[in-house]
Amino acid sequence: MLERIHLEILTAIKTQGTLTKAADSLHLSQSALSHSIKKLEGQLGTSIWIKDGRNLRLTPAGERIQTLANRILPQFSHTELLLKQIAKGEMGSLRIGMECHPCYQWLLRVIQPYLEQWPDIDMDVKQKFQFGALGALLSYEIDVLITPDPLFKPKIDYIPVFDYEHKLVVSASHKLAQQDYVLPDQLSEEVLFTYPVEPQRLDIFSQFLTPAKCSVKKHKIIETTEIMLQMVAAGRGICALPGWLVDEYSKTMPIKSIRFGKKGISKQIFVGIRKDEQDIEYLNDFITQAKKTK
């Protein structure tokens, strides 16, 4: 009853809003598009969309089908791409999803030798996902997921590839700079810079401040590592980053890393892959290279 074209039509209606724009995006006539949906509505016995002024709005039934489309259409596209590559004698593609803002420098060290070993592999790195990074992996929008905070699911394998310590970063002239470790209540008057991530997913909150029922004076969002560290070096605030990354930047910037508490915060970078693709050689080699890169 349901066909791929129905999924594509409802996705186009959802994104384009009008019948005209949806038909243009699919290179179909409006009558052909309308006829296809009317036939489906007749088979289902319920409406798929309703008119809302000049626009079309999906009914609950239409929304349910469009939710299915969000999961299924990327898998169609992924398989078609692989088949085209096979037909052309190409090896494949590797779409990497990043859920770790400060991991790009590490990833670059992984990618360079990997591309030399696999010259026929196309590669892309994505950071923005319609339904989150895990959803992108499950729906075949990406092939591997780089994350320090895996959400374990039955269809996904997470392989730890890199251990590191998460540390507080302050300017070299900061009053805490000479301490071996910091306590939660010592940050109560600080301005904290972080990436645009929910506070509950930030280790400085979830593993350090919140359990001690402490917080910071102000929490500000900065999207890029370089700007964040420039602000810290200028004494405008503090941040929390992987220790290995701070070590690199501290060679050229007046910053200092400090352990969170006496025991510190130990972390790992994981590579997530779909379980049904565990035997793909170029995916396994990417994981192998990631494990070798420090």
PDB file of N, CA and C in Angstrom, residues 38 48 61-62 78 91 99 105 108 123 139 150 184 196 198 230 262 273 275:
ATOM      1  N   LYS A  38      -4.374  11.000  -3.179  1.00  0.00           N
ATOM      2  CA  LYS A  38      -5.802  10.686  -3.106  1.00  0.00           C
ATOM      3  C   LYS A  38      -6.035   9.177  -3.201  1.00  0.00           C
ATOM      4  N   ILE A  48      -4.709  12.327   4.514  1.00  0.00           N
ATOM      5  CA  ILE A  48      -3.268  12.428   4.723  1.00  0.00           C
ATOM      6  C   ILE A  48      -2.875  13.878   4.995  1.00  0.00           C
ATOM      7  N   ALA A  61      -2.388  11.053  10.568  1.00  0.00           N
ATOM      8  CA  ALA A  61      -1.983   9.920   9.730  1.00  0.00           C
ATOM      9  C   ALA A  61      -0.810  10.316   8.832  1.00  0.00           C
ATOM     10  N   GLY A  62      -0.881  11.532   8.284  1.00  0.00           N
ATOM     11  CA  GLY A  62       0.209  12.005   7.440  1.00  0.00           C
ATOM     12  C   GLY A  62       1.498  12.175   8.217  1.00  0.00           C
ATOM     13  N   HIS A  78      21.244   5.881   1.069  1.00  0.00           N
ATOM     14  CA  HIS A  78      22.525   5.262   1.424  1.00  0.00           C
ATOM     15  C   HIS A  78      22.794   4.035   0.561  1.00  0.00           C
ATOM     16  N   MET A  91      35.107   2.239  -3.985  1.00  0.00           N
ATOM     17  CA  MET A  91      35.099   1.483  -2.747  1.00  0.00           C
ATOM     18  C   MET A  91      33.896   1.812  -1.861  1.00  0.00           C
ATOM     19  N   GLU A  99      29.924  14.299  17.626  1.00  0.00           N
ATOM     20  CA  GLU A  99      29.176  14.744  18.795  1.00  0.00           C
ATOM     21  C   GLU A  99      30.162  15.195  19.878  1.00  0.00           C
ATOM     22  N   GLN A 105      40.647  18.349  16.181  1.00  0.00           N
ATOM     23  CA  GLN A 105      42.104  18.234  16.022  1.00  0.00           C
ATOM     24  C   GLN A 105      42.543  16.786  16.081  1.00  0.00           C
ATOM     25  N   LEU A 108      41.455  15.020  12.798  1.00  0.00           N
ATOM     26  CA  LEU A 108      42.320  15.345  11.656  1.00  0.00           C
ATOM     27  C   LEU A 108      43.552  14.444  11.630  1.00  0.00           C
ATOM     28  N   MET A 123      34.914  10.931   1.929  1.00  0.00           N
ATOM     29  CA  MET A 123      34.715  11.205   3.351  1.00  0.00           C
ATOM     30  C   MET A 123      34.017  12.540   3.551  1.00  0.00           C
ATOM     31  N   SER A 139      19.484   5.982  11.328  1.00  0.00           N
ATOM     32  CA  SER A 139      18.745   6.198  10.082  1.00  0.00           C
ATOM     33  C   SER A 139      19.650   6.285   8.862  1.00  0.00           C
ATOM     34  N   PRO A 150      28.443   7.964  24.871  1.00  0.00           N
ATOM     35  CA  PRO A 150      27.607   7.037  24.090  1.00  0.00           C
ATOM     36  C   PRO A 150      26.275   6.740  24.768  1.00  0.00           C
ATOM     37  N   PRO A 184      34.492  22.035  43.745  1.00  0.00           N
ATOM     38  CA  PRO A 184      33.289  22.631  43.133  1.00  0.00           C
ATOM     39  C   PRO A 184      32.952  24.026  43.635  1.00  0.00           C
ATOM     40  N   PRO A 196      27.683  24.900  22.694  1.00  0.00           N
ATOM     41  CA  PRO A 196      26.212  24.901  22.752  1.00  0.00           C
ATOM     42  C   PRO A 196      25.652  23.494  22.963  1.00  0.00           C
ATOM     43  N   GLU A 198      23.449  20.993  25.983  1.00  0.00           N
ATOM     44  CA  GLU A 198      22.613  21.072  27.164  1.00  0.00           C
ATOM     45  C   GLU A 198      23.467  20.900  28.424  1.00  0.00           C
ATOM     46  N   GLN A 230      40.703  31.947  23.736  1.00  0.00           N
ATOM     47  CA  GLN A 230      41.140  33.341  23.738  1.00  0.00           C
ATOM     48  C   GLN A 230      40.476  34.110  24.885  1.00  0.00           C
ATOM     49  N   LYS A 262      40.283  15.689  43.451  1.00  0.00           N
ATOM     50  CA  LYS A 262      41.505  14.911  43.628  1.00  0.00           C
ATOM     51  C   LYS A 262      41.623  13.779  42.611  1.00  0.00           C
ATOM     52  N   ILE A 273      29.259   2.461  15.566  1.00  0.00           N
ATOM     53  CA  ILE A 273      28.904   1.944  14.235  1.00  0.00           C
ATOM     54  C   ILE A 273      27.674   1.048  14.358  1.00  0.00           C
ATOM     55  N   LYS A 275      25.654  -2.341  14.071  1.00  0.00           N
ATOM     56  CA  LYS A 275      26.098  -3.721  14.251  1.00  0.00           C
ATOM     57  C   LYS A 275      26.087  -4.507  12.948  1.00  0.00           C
TER      58      LYS A 275
END
